[in-house]
mmCIF file of C-alpha atoms and ligand atoms in Angstrom:
data_model
loop_
_atom_site.group_PDB
_atom_site.id
_atom_site.type_symbol
_atom_site.label_atom_id
_atom_site.label_comp_id
_atom_site.label_asym_id
_atom_site.label_seq_id
_atom_site.Cartn_x
_atom_site.Cartn_y
_atom_site.Cartn_z
ATOM 1 C CA MET A 1 -29.338 -3.023 5.389
ATOM 2 C CA SER A 2 -32.691 -2.871 7.596
ATOM 3 C CA ALA A 3 -32.296 0.282 10.750
ATOM 4 C CA ASP A 4 -31.657 -1.726 14.235
ATOM 5 C CA LYS A 5 -34.782 -2.606 15.817
ATOM 6 C CA ASP A 6 -35.742 -0.582 19.335
ATOM 7 C CA LEU A 7 -34.279 -3.208 22.107
ATOM 8 C CA SER A 8 -37.441 -2.412 24.700
ATOM 9 C CA GLU A 9 -39.998 -3.633 21.585
ATOM 10 C CA MET A 10 -37.678 -6.975 21.221
ATOM 11 C CA THR A 11 -37.723 -10.695 22.477
ATOM 12 C CA GLU A 12 -35.112 -12.117 23.963
ATOM 13 C CA ILE A 13 -35.794 -14.845 21.081
ATOM 14 C CA GLU A 14 -35.098 -12.266 18.505
ATOM 15 C CA VAL A 15 -32.560 -10.621 20.463
ATOM 16 C CA ALA A 16 -30.794 -14.739 20.586
ATOM 17 C CA SER A 17 -31.829 -14.309 16.848
ATOM 18 C CA GLU A 18 -29.952 -11.152 16.131
ATOM 19 C CA LEU A 19 -26.508 -11.736 17.912
ATOM 20 C CA ARG A 20 -26.415 -15.303 16.928
ATOM 21 C CA GLN A 21 -26.498 -13.679 13.329
ATOM 22 C CA LEU A 22 -24.195 -11.024 14.519
ATOM 23 C CA ALA A 23 -21.740 -12.954 15.243
ATOM 24 C CA ILE A 24 -21.843 -15.536 12.278
ATOM 25 C CA LYS A 25 -21.516 -12.126 9.632
ATOM 26 C CA ILE A 26 -19.061 -10.270 12.450
ATOM 27 C CA SER A 27 -16.913 -13.349 11.896
ATOM 28 C CA GLU A 28 -17.100 -13.544 8.073
ATOM 29 C CA HIS A 29 -16.138 -9.981 7.193
ATOM 30 C CA ASP A 30 -13.010 -10.535 9.917
ATOM 31 C CA ARG A 31 -12.256 -13.144 7.755
ATOM 32 C CA ARG A 32 -12.493 -11.608 4.679
ATOM 33 C CA TYR A 33 -10.231 -8.873 5.749
ATOM 34 C CA TYR A 34 -7.899 -10.194 7.822
ATOM 35 C CA GLN A 35 -6.690 -13.624 6.222
ATOM 36 C CA ASP A 36 -7.941 -13.136 2.753
ATOM 37 C CA ASP A 37 -7.403 -9.153 2.415
ATOM 38 C CA ALA A 38 -10.645 -8.535 0.558
ATOM 39 C CA PRO A 39 -13.057 -6.450 2.883
ATOM 40 C CA THR A 40 -16.846 -6.548 0.835
ATOM 41 C CA VAL A 41 -17.875 -3.648 3.739
ATOM 42 C CA ASP A 42 -17.143 -0.951 4.145
ATOM 43 C CA ASP A 43 -15.402 0.353 7.958
ATOM 44 C CA ALA A 44 -18.332 2.402 8.933
ATOM 45 C CA THR A 45 -20.643 -0.548 7.675
ATOM 46 C CA TYR A 46 -18.703 -3.008 9.576
ATOM 47 C CA ASP A 47 -17.596 -0.687 12.778
ATOM 48 C CA SER A 48 -22.062 -0.467 12.689
ATOM 49 C CA LEU A 49 -22.236 -4.166 13.447
ATOM 50 C CA ARG A 50 -19.673 -4.704 16.119
ATOM 51 C CA ARG A 51 -21.450 -1.465 17.770
ATOM 52 C CA ARG A 52 -25.088 -3.381 17.377
ATOM 53 C CA ASN A 53 -23.384 -6.533 18.937
ATOM 54 C CA LYS A 54 -21.997 -4.506 22.125
ATOM 55 C CA ILE A 55 -25.368 -2.804 22.642
ATOM 56 C CA LEU A 56 -27.236 -6.304 22.481
ATOM 57 C CA GLU A 57 -25.097 -7.835 24.531
ATOM 58 C CA ALA A 58 -25.028 -5.308 27.053
ATOM 59 C CA ALA A 59 -28.494 -4.739 27.453
ATOM 60 C CA PHE A 60 -28.849 -8.976 27.685
ATOM 61 C CA PRO A 61 -25.947 -9.903 29.423
ATOM 62 C CA HIS A 62 -27.131 -13.505 29.831
ATOM 63 C CA LEU A 63 -27.930 -14.101 26.276
ATOM 64 C CA VAL A 64 -23.881 -13.304 25.159
ATOM 65 C CA ARG A 65 -22.798 -16.586 23.074
ATOM 66 C CA ALA A 66 -19.582 -18.179 23.712
ATOM 67 C CA ASP A 67 -18.139 -17.903 20.392
ATOM 68 C CA SER A 68 -19.150 -14.034 20.748
ATOM 69 C CA PRO A 69 -17.194 -11.436 18.587
ATOM 70 C CA ASN A 70 -15.765 -9.446 21.505
ATOM 71 C CA LYS A 71 -14.117 -12.378 22.858
ATOM 72 C CA ARG A 72 -12.381 -13.336 19.586
ATOM 73 C CA VAL A 73 -8.858 -13.233 19.421
ATOM 74 C CA GLY A 74 -6.323 -13.071 16.683
ATOM 75 C CA ALA A 75 -9.135 -11.178 14.631
ATOM 76 C CA ALA A 76 -10.294 -7.806 16.251
ATOM 77 C CA PRO A 77 -11.177 -4.857 13.927
ATOM 78 C CA ALA A 78 -8.879 -2.515 12.123
ATOM 79 C CA ALA A 79 -9.356 0.285 14.848
ATOM 80 C CA GLU A 80 -6.651 -1.897 16.841
ATOM 81 C CA PHE A 81 -4.378 -0.607 14.716
ATOM 82 C CA GLY A 82 -3.247 3.063 15.280
ATOM 83 C CA LYS A 83 -4.032 5.637 12.602
ATOM 84 C CA VAL A 84 -1.247 7.365 10.958
ATOM 85 C CA GLN A 85 -1.870 10.709 9.553
ATOM 86 C CA HIS A 86 0.036 11.169 6.005
ATOM 87 C CA ALA A 87 1.908 14.826 6.257
ATOM 88 C CA VAL A 88 1.882 14.817 2.208
ATOM 89 C CA PRO A 89 -0.656 12.887 1.336
ATOM 90 C CA MET A 90 -0.337 9.252 -1.107
ATOM 91 C CA LEU A 91 -1.491 9.255 -4.202
ATOM 92 C CA SER A 92 -2.642 6.709 -6.527
ATOM 93 C CA LEU A 93 -2.380 6.702 -10.129
ATOM 94 C CA GLY A 94 -5.445 6.527 -12.810
ATOM 95 C CA ASN A 95 -4.733 4.501 -15.540
ATOM 96 C CA ALA A 96 -1.669 3.138 -16.805
ATOM 97 C CA PHE A 97 -0.091 4.423 -20.278
ATOM 98 C CA ASN A 98 -0.052 1.964 -22.416
ATOM 99 C CA GLU A 99 2.207 2.455 -25.296
ATOM 100 C CA GLU A 100 0.597 4.867 -27.939
ATOM 101 C CA ASP A 101 0.038 7.559 -25.202
ATOM 102 C CA VAL A 102 3.823 8.116 -24.478
ATOM 103 C CA HIS A 103 4.209 10.264 -27.206
ATOM 104 C CA ASP A 104 1.246 12.005 -26.426
ATOM 105 C CA PHE A 105 2.386 12.489 -22.657
ATOM 106 C CA PHE A 106 5.891 13.850 -23.536
ATOM 107 C CA ALA A 107 4.232 16.515 -25.828
ATOM 108 C CA ARG A 108 1.744 17.202 -23.100
ATOM 109 C CA ILE A 109 4.507 17.521 -20.522
ATOM 110 C CA ARG A 110 6.259 19.890 -23.247
ATOM 111 C CA ARG A 111 3.568 22.103 -23.569
ATOM 112 C CA PHE A 112 2.350 22.682 -20.116
ATOM 113 C CA LEU A 113 6.379 23.182 -19.196
ATOM 114 C CA ASN A 114 6.302 25.910 -21.988
ATOM 115 C CA LEU A 115 9.506 23.961 -23.501
ATOM 116 C CA ASP A 116 11.896 25.320 -26.203
ATOM 117 C CA GLU A 117 12.669 23.048 -29.110
ATOM 118 C CA LYS A 118 16.045 21.923 -27.675
ATOM 119 C CA GLU A 119 14.930 21.205 -24.348
ATOM 120 C CA LYS A 120 15.008 17.160 -23.893
ATOM 121 C CA VAL A 121 12.410 16.339 -21.212
ATOM 122 C CA GLY A 122 14.495 13.054 -19.460
ATOM 123 C CA VAL A 123 12.237 10.142 -17.613
ATOM 124 C CA VAL A 124 12.634 7.403 -15.303
ATOM 125 C CA ALA A 125 10.826 4.183 -16.499
ATOM 126 C CA GLU A 126 9.763 1.921 -13.329
ATOM 127 C CA PRO A 127 8.508 -1.147 -13.692
ATOM 128 C CA LYS A 128 4.814 -0.775 -11.445
ATOM 129 C CA ILE A 129 4.692 -3.366 -9.082
ATOM 130 C CA ASP A 130 1.888 -5.062 -8.008
ATOM 131 C CA GLY A 131 1.481 -4.699 -4.260
ATOM 132 C CA LEU A 132 0.691 -2.496 -1.575
ATOM 133 C CA SER A 133 2.482 0.838 -0.945
ATOM 134 C CA ILE A 134 3.597 2.021 2.531
ATOM 135 C CA SER A 135 5.254 4.721 3.898
ATOM 136 C CA LEU A 136 8.364 4.512 5.922
ATOM 137 C CA ARG A 137 9.543 7.446 8.190
ATOM 138 C CA TYR A 138 12.889 8.087 9.813
ATOM 139 C CA GLU A 139 14.162 10.404 11.832
ATOM 140 C CA ASN A 140 18.157 10.724 12.364
ATOM 141 C CA ALA A 141 18.555 7.669 9.935
ATOM 142 C CA ARG A 142 16.011 5.423 11.813
ATOM 143 C CA PHE A 143 13.100 3.791 11.196
ATOM 144 C CA VAL A 144 10.620 5.105 13.503
ATOM 145 C CA ARG A 145 7.044 4.478 12.190
ATOM 146 C CA GLY A 146 5.206 2.869 8.848
ATOM 147 C CA ALA A 147 2.579 3.147 8.014
ATOM 148 C CA THR A 148 0.057 1.693 4.953
ATOM 149 C CA ARG A 149 -1.810 4.232 2.429
ATOM 150 C CA GLY A 150 -4.927 3.838 3.822
ATOM 151 C CA ASP A 151 -7.122 5.972 1.509
ATOM 152 C CA GLY A 152 -4.479 8.565 0.806
ATOM 153 C CA GLN A 153 -4.828 10.715 3.722
ATOM 154 C CA GLU A 154 -4.676 8.318 6.533
ATOM 155 C CA GLY A 155 -3.346 5.230 6.860
ATOM 156 C CA GLU A 156 -3.115 2.095 9.447
ATOM 157 C CA ASN A 157 0.384 2.182 11.597
ATOM 158 C CA VAL A 158 2.231 -1.130 10.716
ATOM 159 C CA THR A 159 5.367 -0.138 12.748
ATOM 160 C CA GLU A 160 6.314 -3.374 14.552
ATOM 161 C CA ASN A 161 5.035 -5.401 11.062
ATOM 162 C CA VAL A 162 7.443 -3.625 9.089
ATOM 163 C CA ARG A 163 10.337 -4.103 11.132
ATOM 164 C CA THR A 164 10.241 -7.732 10.462
ATOM 165 C CA ILE A 165 10.904 -7.126 6.519
ATOM 166 C CA THR A 166 14.476 -7.684 5.937
ATOM 167 C CA ASP A 167 14.598 -5.757 2.760
ATOM 168 C CA ILE A 168 13.396 -2.496 4.832
ATOM 169 C CA PRO A 169 16.597 -0.901 6.905
ATOM 170 C CA ASP A 170 16.441 -0.279 10.212
ATOM 171 C CA MET A 171 19.023 2.059 10.200
ATOM 172 C CA LEU A 172 20.075 4.396 7.262
ATOM 173 C CA SER A 173 23.624 4.811 5.757
ATOM 174 C CA GLY A 174 25.194 7.731 5.006
ATOM 175 C CA THR A 175 23.944 11.371 5.545
ATOM 176 C CA VAL A 176 20.361 11.190 6.138
ATOM 177 C CA PRO A 177 17.770 13.853 6.174
ATOM 178 C CA GLU A 178 16.652 14.790 10.081
ATOM 179 C CA ILE A 179 13.647 13.625 9.243
ATOM 180 C CA LEU A 180 12.542 11.370 6.208
ATOM 181 C CA GLU A 181 9.982 9.600 4.729
ATOM 182 C CA ILE A 182 10.414 6.881 2.254
ATOM 183 C CA ARG A 183 7.357 5.669 0.279
ATOM 184 C CA GLY A 184 7.561 2.754 -2.065
ATOM 185 C CA GLU A 185 5.611 -1.034 -2.399
ATOM 186 C CA VAL A 186 5.478 -4.102 -0.801
ATOM 187 C CA TYR A 187 5.231 -7.106 -2.267
ATOM 188 C CA MET A 188 5.772 -11.197 -2.388
ATOM 189 C CA SER A 189 7.228 -13.104 -5.065
ATOM 190 C CA HIS A 190 5.699 -15.719 -7.518
ATOM 191 C CA ALA A 191 7.983 -18.419 -5.464
ATOM 192 C CA ASP A 192 7.772 -17.250 -2.333
ATOM 193 C CA PHE A 193 3.651 -16.937 -2.334
ATOM 194 C CA ALA A 194 3.368 -20.383 -4.055
ATOM 195 C CA THR A 195 5.674 -21.657 -0.829
ATOM 196 C CA LEU A 196 2.982 -20.271 1.182
ATOM 197 C CA ASN A 197 -0.102 -21.699 -0.388
ATOM 198 C CA GLU A 198 1.065 -25.033 0.034
ATOM 199 C CA ASN A 199 1.689 -24.838 3.023
ATOM 200 C CA ARG A 200 -1.145 -23.543 3.344
ATOM 201 C CA GLU A 201 -3.021 -26.088 2.046
ATOM 202 C CA LYS A 202 -1.403 -28.694 3.739
ATOM 203 C CA SER A 203 -2.306 -27.307 7.349
ATOM 204 C CA GLY A 204 -6.180 -26.415 6.225
ATOM 205 C CA GLU A 205 -5.543 -22.904 6.274
ATOM 206 C CA ALA A 206 -7.634 -20.639 3.324
ATOM 207 C CA LEU A 207 -5.292 -19.790 0.349
ATOM 208 C CA PHE A 208 -4.668 -16.530 -0.655
ATOM 209 C CA ALA A 209 -6.146 -15.408 -4.207
ATOM 210 C CA ASN A 210 -2.712 -13.619 -5.332
ATOM 211 C CA PRO A 211 0.486 -12.348 -4.374
ATOM 212 C CA ARG A 212 -0.673 -8.961 -3.913
ATOM 213 C CA ASN A 213 -3.602 -10.020 -1.520
ATOM 214 C CA ALA A 214 -1.002 -12.756 0.342
ATOM 215 C CA ALA A 215 1.397 -9.145 0.480
ATOM 216 C CA ALA A 216 -1.500 -7.001 2.210
ATOM 217 C CA GLY A 217 -2.768 -9.722 4.218
ATOM 218 C CA SER A 218 0.433 -10.805 5.745
ATOM 219 C CA LEU A 219 1.536 -6.982 6.287
ATOM 220 C CA ARG A 220 -1.820 -6.333 8.064
ATOM 221 C CA GLN A 221 -1.235 -8.721 10.927
ATOM 222 C CA LEU A 222 -1.969 -7.647 14.179
ATOM 223 C CA ASP A 223 0.453 -10.292 15.672
ATOM 224 C CA PRO A 224 4.006 -9.336 14.282
ATOM 225 C CA SER A 225 5.654 -12.660 14.417
ATOM 226 C CA ILE A 226 3.246 -13.932 12.275
ATOM 227 C CA THR A 227 3.936 -11.134 9.925
ATOM 228 C CA ALA A 228 7.612 -12.407 10.430
ATOM 229 C CA GLU A 229 7.497 -15.650 8.812
ATOM 230 C CA ARG A 230 6.208 -14.501 6.076
ATOM 231 C CA PRO A 231 8.736 -13.507 3.130
ATOM 232 C CA LEU A 232 7.364 -9.600 2.223
ATOM 233 C CA ARG A 233 9.842 -7.924 -0.205
ATOM 234 C CA PHE A 234 10.261 -4.289 -0.685
ATOM 235 C CA PHE A 235 11.258 -1.901 -3.203
ATOM 236 C CA ALA A 236 11.548 1.843 -2.830
ATOM 237 C CA TYR A 237 10.536 4.804 -5.438
ATOM 238 C CA SER A 238 9.296 7.574 -3.416
ATOM 239 C CA TRP A 239 9.262 10.244 -0.445
ATOM 240 C CA GLY A 240 6.644 11.670 1.346
ATOM 241 C CA GLU A 241 7.572 14.357 4.206
ATOM 242 C CA ILE A 242 11.080 15.528 4.451
ATOM 243 C CA SER A 243 13.088 18.157 6.237
ATOM 244 C CA GLU A 244 15.804 18.874 3.300
ATOM 245 C CA SER A 245 15.704 18.158 -0.888
ATOM 246 C CA LEU A 246 17.141 15.691 -1.572
ATOM 247 C CA ALA A 247 17.960 15.561 -4.912
ATOM 248 C CA GLU A 248 17.363 17.021 -8.666
ATOM 249 C CA THR A 249 16.551 14.466 -10.420
ATOM 250 C CA HIS A 250 14.780 10.914 -10.065
ATOM 251 C CA TRP A 251 17.364 9.011 -11.007
ATOM 252 C CA ASP A 252 19.622 10.929 -8.387
ATOM 253 C CA PHE A 253 17.016 10.237 -5.767
ATOM 254 C CA LEU A 254 17.175 6.359 -7.129
ATOM 255 C CA GLU A 255 20.600 6.542 -6.224
ATOM 256 C CA GLN A 256 20.557 8.174 -3.193
ATOM 257 C CA LEU A 257 17.650 5.463 -2.252
ATOM 258 C CA LYS A 258 20.132 3.002 -2.987
ATOM 259 C CA ILE A 259 23.615 4.537 -0.871
ATOM 260 C CA TRP A 260 20.879 4.763 2.235
ATOM 261 C CA GLY A 261 20.595 1.504 1.724
ATOM 262 C CA PHE A 262 17.052 0.911 0.013
ATOM 263 C CA PRO A 263 16.118 -2.136 -2.939
ATOM 264 C CA VAL A 264 15.658 -0.285 -5.785
ATOM 265 C CA ASN A 265 14.158 -1.953 -8.826
ATOM 266 C CA PRO A 266 17.130 -2.579 -11.239
ATOM 267 C CA GLU A 267 14.663 -2.626 -14.037
ATOM 268 C CA ALA A 268 14.194 1.162 -13.738
ATOM 269 C CA GLY A 269 15.983 2.982 -16.005
ATOM 270 C CA GLN A 270 16.916 6.681 -17.442
ATOM 271 C CA CYS A 271 14.642 8.000 -20.710
ATOM 272 C CA MET A 272 15.932 10.893 -23.073
ATOM 273 C CA ASN A 273 12.918 11.206 -25.529
ATOM 274 C CA ALA A 274 9.756 9.464 -26.405
ATOM 275 C CA LYS A 275 11.154 6.377 -28.251
ATOM 276 C CA ASP A 276 13.759 5.794 -25.059
ATOM 277 C CA ALA A 277 10.647 5.496 -23.137
ATOM 278 C CA VAL A 278 8.611 3.741 -26.185
ATOM 279 C CA ALA A 279 11.957 1.149 -25.787
ATOM 280 C CA ALA A 280 12.539 0.987 -21.770
ATOM 281 C CA HIS A 281 7.887 0.039 -22.182
ATOM 282 C CA ALA A 282 8.978 -3.230 -24.405
ATOM 283 C CA ARG A 283 12.089 -4.289 -22.316
ATOM 284 C CA ILE A 284 10.240 -4.763 -19.003
ATOM 285 C CA GLY A 285 7.321 -6.037 -20.470
ATOM 286 C CA ASP A 286 10.163 -8.739 -22.341
ATOM 287 C CA ASN A 287 11.369 -9.146 -19.172
ATOM 288 C CA ARG A 288 8.282 -9.520 -17.629
ATOM 289 C CA ALA A 289 7.915 -13.215 -17.397
ATOM 290 C CA ARG A 290 11.623 -13.431 -15.313
ATOM 291 C CA LEU A 291 10.624 -10.617 -12.489
ATOM 292 C CA GLY A 292 9.134 -13.282 -10.249
ATOM 293 C CA TYR A 293 6.675 -10.696 -9.144
ATOM 294 C CA ASP A 294 3.828 -8.920 -10.123
ATOM 295 C CA ILE A 295 3.866 -5.882 -11.836
ATOM 296 C CA ASP A 296 0.825 -4.234 -14.010
ATOM 297 C CA GLY A 297 2.435 -1.779 -16.216
ATOM 298 C CA VAL A 298 5.075 0.598 -16.305
ATOM 299 C CA VAL A 299 5.261 4.130 -14.269
ATOM 300 C CA TYR A 300 6.762 7.376 -16.139
ATOM 301 C CA LYS A 301 8.770 10.011 -14.037
ATOM 302 C CA VAL A 302 9.768 13.140 -15.382
ATOM 303 C CA ASP A 303 13.408 13.252 -14.192
ATOM 304 C CA ARG A 304 14.314 16.728 -13.689
ATOM 305 C CA LEU A 305 12.704 17.520 -9.845
ATOM 306 C CA ASP A 306 11.564 20.623 -10.070
ATOM 307 C CA TRP A 307 9.800 20.351 -12.950
ATOM 308 C CA GLN A 308 7.922 17.704 -11.538
ATOM 309 C CA GLU A 309 6.811 20.189 -9.084
ATOM 310 C CA ARG A 310 5.733 22.438 -11.853
ATOM 311 C CA LEU A 311 3.619 19.626 -13.484
ATOM 312 C CA GLY A 312 1.988 18.934 -10.108
ATOM 313 C CA PHE A 313 3.210 15.533 -9.172
ATOM 314 C CA VAL A 314 3.795 15.626 -5.724
ATOM 315 C CA SER A 315 1.286 17.610 -4.447
ATOM 316 C CA ARG A 316 -1.574 16.824 -6.374
ATOM 317 C CA ALA A 317 -2.707 14.134 -8.567
ATOM 318 C CA PRO A 318 0.313 13.779 -10.766
ATOM 319 C CA ARG A 319 0.417 13.915 -14.182
HETATM 320 S S1 IVH B 401 5.033 6.471 -7.450
HETATM 321 C C1 IVH B 401 1.489 8.989 -7.040
HETATM 322 N N1 IVH B 401 5.752 3.925 -8.668
HETATM 323 O O1 IVH B 401 1.178 2.231 -7.934
HETATM 324 C C2 IVH B 401 1.763 8.377 -6.450
HETATM 325 N N2 IVH B 401 4.180 3.797 -7.400
HETATM 326 O O2 IVH B 401 -1.504 3.688 -8.662
HETATM 327 C C3 IVH B 401 2.566 7.343 -7.857
HETATM 328 N N3 IVH B 401 3.214 1.959 -7.405
HETATM 329 O O3 IVH B 401 -0.381 4.038 -4.897
HETATM 330 C C4 IVH B 401 3.551 6.580 -7.105
HETATM 331 N N4 IVH B 401 5.087 0.457 -8.451
HETATM 332 O O4 IVH B 401 1.175 1.798 -4.590
HETATM 333 C C5 IVH B 401 5.123 4.626 -8.224
HETATM 334 N N5 IVH B 401 6.877 2.475 -9.330
HETATM 335 C C6 IVH B 401 6.093 2.951 -8.747
HETATM 336 C C7 IVH B 401 5.537 2.267 -8.327
HETATM 337 C C8 IVH B 401 4.111 2.744 -7.610
HETATM 338 C C9 IVH B 401 3.993 0.006 -7.631
HETATM 339 C C10 IVH B 401 2.138 1.781 -7.224
HETATM 340 C C11 IVH B 401 1.618 2.953 -5.741
HETATM 341 C C12 IVH B 401 1.090 3.714 -6.108
HETATM 342 C C13 IVH B 401 0.373 3.219 -6.960
HETATM 343 C C14 IVH B 401 -0.342 4.221 -8.149
#
């Protein structure tokens, strides 16, 4: 991007021309961000365009355009969602495993934990849902805040939109820690995605590229009533900040999630060894076409949470 021209050196014709270009550029970026959920510039670049537009408009108020990005409703900048700092960073996984890596994965865990021959390394295999991860905060069993992953440290506050997702409980059942942050994936089923796009086509709206984009675009609507009309679903699979420990194993944690009222992926399965894990991979692969939503692999989680901790699963990049 070329450096911004000094205002004092600009003619009105130049200012008007730059304002026109800014209006076009900003509305294109808004469309990519809000409707397609596929931004092509980073937040800083986008903000600098908006800032430049504001400066020019302030200096030349009579040149403010009817379609000024500052006046536009329905497509506001990202800053309109409040920011949420994640107390526990929301990590992402690097490469998914393929089948051949599974034996190596078990061997590395055994080595790292310095395990005896007799000791079994149980894992839980779960489909890796191709949606977007969110964090749900509950205080005294009541849902109080929902946040997107963002950059992992800071996400967007999407509480009001989350409240419209029927899969996500507002009040939890049973005994619940005072502070409980549950993480999981928001996604859209193939069937719901197809219907949404059909309706959009009929009304001449831009189509979503895939269910993931549709889910992300739907969750990040500034108007929660739009999110409410979108068929979003949720699976819970992890946690963030908690006021007390939740379970001794990941499997028990999943059971606990169900008691609290969260949907847990029924494909999740316990594996006692590498052979089981390979079989779980094959089973999930076989079921893939029948699931009705996109997955992009299988995630293996060491079942014992004290081992997860020693392996650095929770605090750092997971092993
Ligand atoms: S566990 C270290 N379990 O995959 C974070 N993640 O690249 C591990 N995902 O950002 C989270 N299904 O959005 C976990 N069953 C599952 C998942 C899952 C999908 C996503 C999640 C995360 C990304 C990891």
